[in-house]
Structures are given as C-alpha cells and as structure tokens.
Tab-separated table of C-alpha atoms in Angstrom:
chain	number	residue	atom	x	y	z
A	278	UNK	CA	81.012	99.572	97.072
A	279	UNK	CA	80.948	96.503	95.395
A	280	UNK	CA	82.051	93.326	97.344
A	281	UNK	CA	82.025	89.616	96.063
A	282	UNK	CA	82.086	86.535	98.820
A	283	UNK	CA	82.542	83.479	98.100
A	284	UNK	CA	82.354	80.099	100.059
A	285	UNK	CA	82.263	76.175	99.612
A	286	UNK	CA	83.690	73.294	100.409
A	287	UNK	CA	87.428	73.118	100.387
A	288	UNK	CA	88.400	69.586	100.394
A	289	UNK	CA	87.507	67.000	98.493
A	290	UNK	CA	87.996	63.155	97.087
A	291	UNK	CA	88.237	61.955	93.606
A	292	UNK	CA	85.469	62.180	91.307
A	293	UNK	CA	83.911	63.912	93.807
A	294	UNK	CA	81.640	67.528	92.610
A	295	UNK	CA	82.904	70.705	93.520
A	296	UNK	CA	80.164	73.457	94.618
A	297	UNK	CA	80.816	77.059	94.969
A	298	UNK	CA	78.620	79.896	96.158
A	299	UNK	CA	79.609	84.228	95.191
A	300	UNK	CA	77.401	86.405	96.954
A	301	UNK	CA	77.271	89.429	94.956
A	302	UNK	CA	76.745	93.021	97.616
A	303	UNK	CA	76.187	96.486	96.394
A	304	UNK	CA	75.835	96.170	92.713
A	305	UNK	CA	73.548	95.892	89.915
A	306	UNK	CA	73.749	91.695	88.075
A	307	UNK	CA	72.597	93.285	84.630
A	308	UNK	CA	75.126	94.643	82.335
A	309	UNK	CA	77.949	92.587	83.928
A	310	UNK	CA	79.161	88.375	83.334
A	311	UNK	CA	80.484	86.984	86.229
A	312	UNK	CA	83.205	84.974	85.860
A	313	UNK	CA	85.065	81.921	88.000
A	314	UNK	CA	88.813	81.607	87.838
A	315	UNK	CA	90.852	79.628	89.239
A	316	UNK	CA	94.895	79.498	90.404
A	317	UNK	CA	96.602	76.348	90.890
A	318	UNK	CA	99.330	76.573	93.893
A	319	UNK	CA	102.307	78.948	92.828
A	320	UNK	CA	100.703	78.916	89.163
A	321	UNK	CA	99.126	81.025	87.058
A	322	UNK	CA	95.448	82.382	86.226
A	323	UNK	CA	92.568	79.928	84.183
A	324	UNK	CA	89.420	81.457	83.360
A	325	UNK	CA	86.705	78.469	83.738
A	326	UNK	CA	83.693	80.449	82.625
A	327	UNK	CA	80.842	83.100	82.882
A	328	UNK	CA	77.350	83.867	82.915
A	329	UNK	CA	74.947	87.253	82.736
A	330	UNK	CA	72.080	88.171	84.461
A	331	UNK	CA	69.671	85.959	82.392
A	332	UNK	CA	71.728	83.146	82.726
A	333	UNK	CA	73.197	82.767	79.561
A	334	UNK	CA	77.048	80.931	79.841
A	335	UNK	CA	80.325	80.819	78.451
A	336	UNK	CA	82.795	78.206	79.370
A	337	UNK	CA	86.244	77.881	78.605
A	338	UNK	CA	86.461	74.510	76.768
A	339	UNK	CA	88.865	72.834	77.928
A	340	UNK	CA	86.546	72.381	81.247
A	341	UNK	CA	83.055	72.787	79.077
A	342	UNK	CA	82.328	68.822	79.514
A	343	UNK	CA	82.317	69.171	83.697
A	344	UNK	CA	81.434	72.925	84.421
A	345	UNK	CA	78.103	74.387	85.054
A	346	UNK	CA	77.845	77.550	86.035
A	347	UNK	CA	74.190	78.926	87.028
A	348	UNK	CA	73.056	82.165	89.063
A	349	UNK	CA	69.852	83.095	91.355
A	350	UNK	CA	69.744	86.540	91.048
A	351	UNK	CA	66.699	87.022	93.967
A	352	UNK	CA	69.799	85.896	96.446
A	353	UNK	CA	72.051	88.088	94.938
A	354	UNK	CA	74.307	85.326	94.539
A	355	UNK	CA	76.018	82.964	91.266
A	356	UNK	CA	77.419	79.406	91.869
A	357	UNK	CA	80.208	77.070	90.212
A	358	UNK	CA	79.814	73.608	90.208
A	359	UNK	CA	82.929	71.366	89.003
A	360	UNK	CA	82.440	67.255	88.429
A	361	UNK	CA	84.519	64.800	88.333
A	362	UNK	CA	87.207	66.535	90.152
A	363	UNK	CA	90.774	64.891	90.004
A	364	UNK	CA	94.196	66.220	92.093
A	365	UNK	CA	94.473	68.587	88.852
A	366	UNK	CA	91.422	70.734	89.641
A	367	UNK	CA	93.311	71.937	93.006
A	368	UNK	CA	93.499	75.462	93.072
A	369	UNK	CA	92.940	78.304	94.548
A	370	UNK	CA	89.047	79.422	93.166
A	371	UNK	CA	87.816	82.800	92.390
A	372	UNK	CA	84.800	84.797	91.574
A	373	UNK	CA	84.808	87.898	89.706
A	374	UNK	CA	82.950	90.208	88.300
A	375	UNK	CA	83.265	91.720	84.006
A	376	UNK	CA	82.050	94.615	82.666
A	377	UNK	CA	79.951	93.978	79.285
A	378	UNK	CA	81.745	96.495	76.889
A	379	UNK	CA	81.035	94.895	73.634
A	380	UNK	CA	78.716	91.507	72.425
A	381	UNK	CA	80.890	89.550	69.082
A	382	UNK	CA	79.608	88.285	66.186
A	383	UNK	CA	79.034	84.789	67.794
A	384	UNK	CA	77.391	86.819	70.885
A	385	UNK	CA	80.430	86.422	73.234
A	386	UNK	CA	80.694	89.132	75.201
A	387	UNK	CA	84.441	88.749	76.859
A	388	UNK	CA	85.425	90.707	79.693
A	389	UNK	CA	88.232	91.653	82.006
A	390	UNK	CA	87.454	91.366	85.586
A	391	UNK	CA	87.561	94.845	87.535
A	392	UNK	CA	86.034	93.220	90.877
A	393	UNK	CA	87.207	89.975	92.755
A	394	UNK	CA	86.263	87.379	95.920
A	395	UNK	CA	88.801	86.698	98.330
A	396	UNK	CA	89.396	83.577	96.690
A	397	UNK	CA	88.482	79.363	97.911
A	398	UNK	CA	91.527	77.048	98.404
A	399	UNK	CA	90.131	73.539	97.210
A	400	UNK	CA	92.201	70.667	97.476
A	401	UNK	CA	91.401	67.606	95.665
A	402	UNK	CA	92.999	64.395	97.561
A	403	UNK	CA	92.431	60.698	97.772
B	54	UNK	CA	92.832	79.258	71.822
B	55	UNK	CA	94.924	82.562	71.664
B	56	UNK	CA	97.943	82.088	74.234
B	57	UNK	CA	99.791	85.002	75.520
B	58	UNK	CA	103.222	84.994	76.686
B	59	UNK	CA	104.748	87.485	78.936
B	60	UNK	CA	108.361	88.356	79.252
B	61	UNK	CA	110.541	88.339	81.649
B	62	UNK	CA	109.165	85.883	83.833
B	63	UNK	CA	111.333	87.586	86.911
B	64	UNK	CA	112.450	90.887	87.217
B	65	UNK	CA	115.209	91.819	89.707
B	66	UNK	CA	114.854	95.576	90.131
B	67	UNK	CA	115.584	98.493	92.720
B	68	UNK	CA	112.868	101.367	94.383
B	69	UNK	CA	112.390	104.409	91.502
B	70	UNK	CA	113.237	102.019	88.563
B	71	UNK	CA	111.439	102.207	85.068
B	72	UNK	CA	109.989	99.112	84.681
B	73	UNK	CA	108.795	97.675	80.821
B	74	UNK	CA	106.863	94.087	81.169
B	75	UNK	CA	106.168	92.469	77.857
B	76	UNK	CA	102.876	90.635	76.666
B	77	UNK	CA	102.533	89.005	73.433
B	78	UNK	CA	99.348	87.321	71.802
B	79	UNK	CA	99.506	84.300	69.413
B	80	UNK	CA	96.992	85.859	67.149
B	81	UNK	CA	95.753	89.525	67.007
B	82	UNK	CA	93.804	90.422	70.383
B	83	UNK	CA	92.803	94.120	69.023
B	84	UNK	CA	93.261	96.127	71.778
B	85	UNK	CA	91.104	93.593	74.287
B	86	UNK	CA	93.726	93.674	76.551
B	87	UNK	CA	94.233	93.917	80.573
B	88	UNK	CA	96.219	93.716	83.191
B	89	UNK	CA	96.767	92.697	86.763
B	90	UNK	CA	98.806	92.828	89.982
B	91	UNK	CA	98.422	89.973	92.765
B	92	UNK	CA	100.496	90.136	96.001
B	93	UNK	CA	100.911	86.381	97.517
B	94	UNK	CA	97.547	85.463	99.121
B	95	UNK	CA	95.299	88.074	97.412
B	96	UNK	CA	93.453	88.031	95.039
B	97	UNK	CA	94.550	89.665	91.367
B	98	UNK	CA	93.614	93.952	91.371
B	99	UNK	CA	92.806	95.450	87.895
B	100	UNK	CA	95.507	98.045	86.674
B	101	UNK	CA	94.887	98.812	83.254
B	102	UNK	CA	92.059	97.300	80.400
B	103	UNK	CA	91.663	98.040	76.893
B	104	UNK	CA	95.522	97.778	76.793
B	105	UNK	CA	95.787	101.317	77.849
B	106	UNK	CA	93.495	102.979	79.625
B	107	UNK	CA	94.054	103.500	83.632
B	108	UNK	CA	91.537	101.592	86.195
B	109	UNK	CA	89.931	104.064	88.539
B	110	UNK	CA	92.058	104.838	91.722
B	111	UNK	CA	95.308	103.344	89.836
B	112	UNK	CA	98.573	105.061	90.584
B	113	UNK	CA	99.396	107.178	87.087
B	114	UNK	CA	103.061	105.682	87.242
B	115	UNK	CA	101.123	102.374	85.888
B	116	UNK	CA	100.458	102.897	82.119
B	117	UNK	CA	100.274	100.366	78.975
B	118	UNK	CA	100.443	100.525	75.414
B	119	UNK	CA	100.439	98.560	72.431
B	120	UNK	CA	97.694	96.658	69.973
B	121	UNK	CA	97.278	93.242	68.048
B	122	UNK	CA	99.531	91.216	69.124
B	123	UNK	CA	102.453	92.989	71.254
B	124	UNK	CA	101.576	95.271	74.368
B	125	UNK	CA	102.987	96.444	77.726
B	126	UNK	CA	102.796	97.918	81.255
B	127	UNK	CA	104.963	100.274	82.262
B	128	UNK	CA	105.922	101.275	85.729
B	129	UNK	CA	107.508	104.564	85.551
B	130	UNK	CA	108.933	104.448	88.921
B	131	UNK	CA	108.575	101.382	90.906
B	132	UNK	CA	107.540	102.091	94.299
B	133	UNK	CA	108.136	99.838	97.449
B	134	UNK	CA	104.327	98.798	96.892
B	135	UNK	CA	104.855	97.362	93.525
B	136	UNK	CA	106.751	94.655	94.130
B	137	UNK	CA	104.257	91.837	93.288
B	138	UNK	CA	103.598	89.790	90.351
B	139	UNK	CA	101.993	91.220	87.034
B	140	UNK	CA	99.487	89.199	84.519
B	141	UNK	CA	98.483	90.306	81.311
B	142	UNK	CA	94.893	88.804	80.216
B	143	UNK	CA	93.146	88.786	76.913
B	144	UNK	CA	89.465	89.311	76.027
B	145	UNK	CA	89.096	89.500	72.303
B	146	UNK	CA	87.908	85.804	72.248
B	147	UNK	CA	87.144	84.629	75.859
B	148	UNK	CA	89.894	85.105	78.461
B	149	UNK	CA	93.194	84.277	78.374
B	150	UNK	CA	96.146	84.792	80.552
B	151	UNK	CA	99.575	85.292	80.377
B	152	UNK	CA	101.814	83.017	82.957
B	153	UNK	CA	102.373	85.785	85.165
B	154	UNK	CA	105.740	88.447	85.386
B	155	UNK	CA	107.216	88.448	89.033
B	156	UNK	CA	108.888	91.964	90.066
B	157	UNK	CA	111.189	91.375	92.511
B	158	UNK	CA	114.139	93.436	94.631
B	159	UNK	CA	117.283	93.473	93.406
C-alpha cells in the first residue's frame, strides 16, 4: 500500500524559505509526477508543481519565480521549497502522488492525484 | 490558464437524494477531468478521473460524465458518508481546480 508522509516546518516569518520533505513508502518513483498542493484556510485547492523520477519539473506559474521542487529518489523521498514567503503562502500543504497517462506535445505530462500526505499547516506571520 | 467553475457552491440535501454537481472549463479540457471528496481536516480522496471512469474501491453510486468543457458527478443516492465537499480538477494543461461544491444536510 502506498503511503506518502510529509513533514517541515510549520511556522514561519516574512521572506523567510519554506522547506518541505514527502517520504514516498511502498511504491515504485518511475512512471508517476509527484505533485505539491496546497489549501489556504477554508479555501480551495492550488496545484504549485511536479516532478518525475529523473527530476524533470513543472510549476504552476503563477509561483514558477519562488518554487523549486527537487527529489532524491535513494531516500525514497521529494521536497518543496517555497522563498520569499509572505502571509499569502499560508496554507495547508500537500504532497501527492499522479499517474503518467499521457506526455503533450510540449512534454507536459498532467496528472490527477490518486494518492495523498496527510497534509502540513504552515503559517506565515510577522 | 483554464479556470473551472463548479456549481452550486452549497448543496442543502437529505440521506437517499440524487445528487448532480456541475463543473465547467473555460476552454475545452477533453476529457482530462477528475474529481475529489475532502471531509474537514483530511486530505482530498480521488473519486472519479478521466471525467468518468470510477477510482478503485469507489462506491458505484459515485459516477461522472461529460467532455470539453461541461462535466459532472453524480451521487445516485447520497449516503450519510457523503456529506463532504466535492472538487472537480483539470489536467489537460497542468492542474486546475474548481473552488470546491459543499454537500450539506438539509
């Protein structure tokens, strides 16, 4: 069974950099992106961006300019890192995992996201 | 960016009720099309992707339809467990989501 755990810090100052960890259990990294998400309080869902097995990215671009999103697959594990962070970036931050079913001309290959992490409150605060 | 708008936002409805939630794309999403159910503090559980087709251990009373630009989940009888809020996502050019469909008791 696949399981996804997250972790990082959960509060932090302005521009401060925010670091997350997914530990991925049970499951293969290769044919897959894995994705972070994120939920502001009592909002709704914002994809922030993915990346494969062999490391290659997509970011959503209205976050391109501070996101980098890398993964060490010999720890079984992918990371988010967020800079600059302002009040606005609070939310609620996810990990998740998306099936490769297709590669596009521009060689996107969007997903939908069949496994999640529990999810990381950060709160951004002065 | 392709924005997707779900309607109703709130849904007031009893136990054993047919339920029809509405997702539509601002451009043509093909049929790249999921969606979601979160209960408050969880994290979102896949119910259906490729607009129709069932995720794996998904009640059959979940089912969606619909391609380009309008789709939706049905719920042919809403069970005390479904009372939780719905998202509709697309993934014809990276991922978009809709703002979310709360199903409430009447």
């Amino acid at each position: 069974q696949v399981q996804l755990q997250q972790w990082g810090a959960g509060l932090l100052k302005p521009p401060e950099t925010l670091s997350l960890i997914c530990a991925v259990y049970g499951g293969s990294f290769n044919g897959y992106y894995w994705s972070w998400i994120r939920q502001p309080p009592g909002k709704g869902l914002e994809w922030i961006g993915d990346i494969n097995h062999s490391g290659s990215t997509n970011y959503n671009p209205s976050l391109k300019s501070r996101v980098t999103i890398s993964i060490d697959t010999s720890k079984n594990h992918f990371s988010l890192n967020l800079s600059s962070v302002t009040a606005a970036d609070t939310a609620v931050y996810y990990c998740a995992r998306g099936p490769v079913s297709r590669i596009t001309i521009s060689g996107v290959a969007p997903v939908y996201f069949d496994y999640w992490g529990q999810g990381t409150l950060v709160t951004v605060s002065s | 960016d392709i924005q997707m708008t779900q309607s109703p936002s709130t849904l007031s409805t009893s136990v054993g009720d047919r339920v029809t939630i509405t997702c539509r794309a601002s451009q043509s999403v093909g049929s790249w099309l999921a969606w979601y159910q979160q209960k408050p503090g969880k994290a979102p559980k896949l119910l259906i992707y490729k607009a129709s087709t069932l995720y794996s251990g998904v009640p059959s009373r979940f089912s969606g339809s619909g391609s380009g630009t309008e789709f939706t989940l049905t719920i042919s009888s809403l069970q005390p467990d479904d009372f939780a809020i719905y998202y509709c996502q697309q993934y014809n050019t990276y991922s978009t989501f809709g703002q979310g469909t709360k199903v409430e008791i009447k």
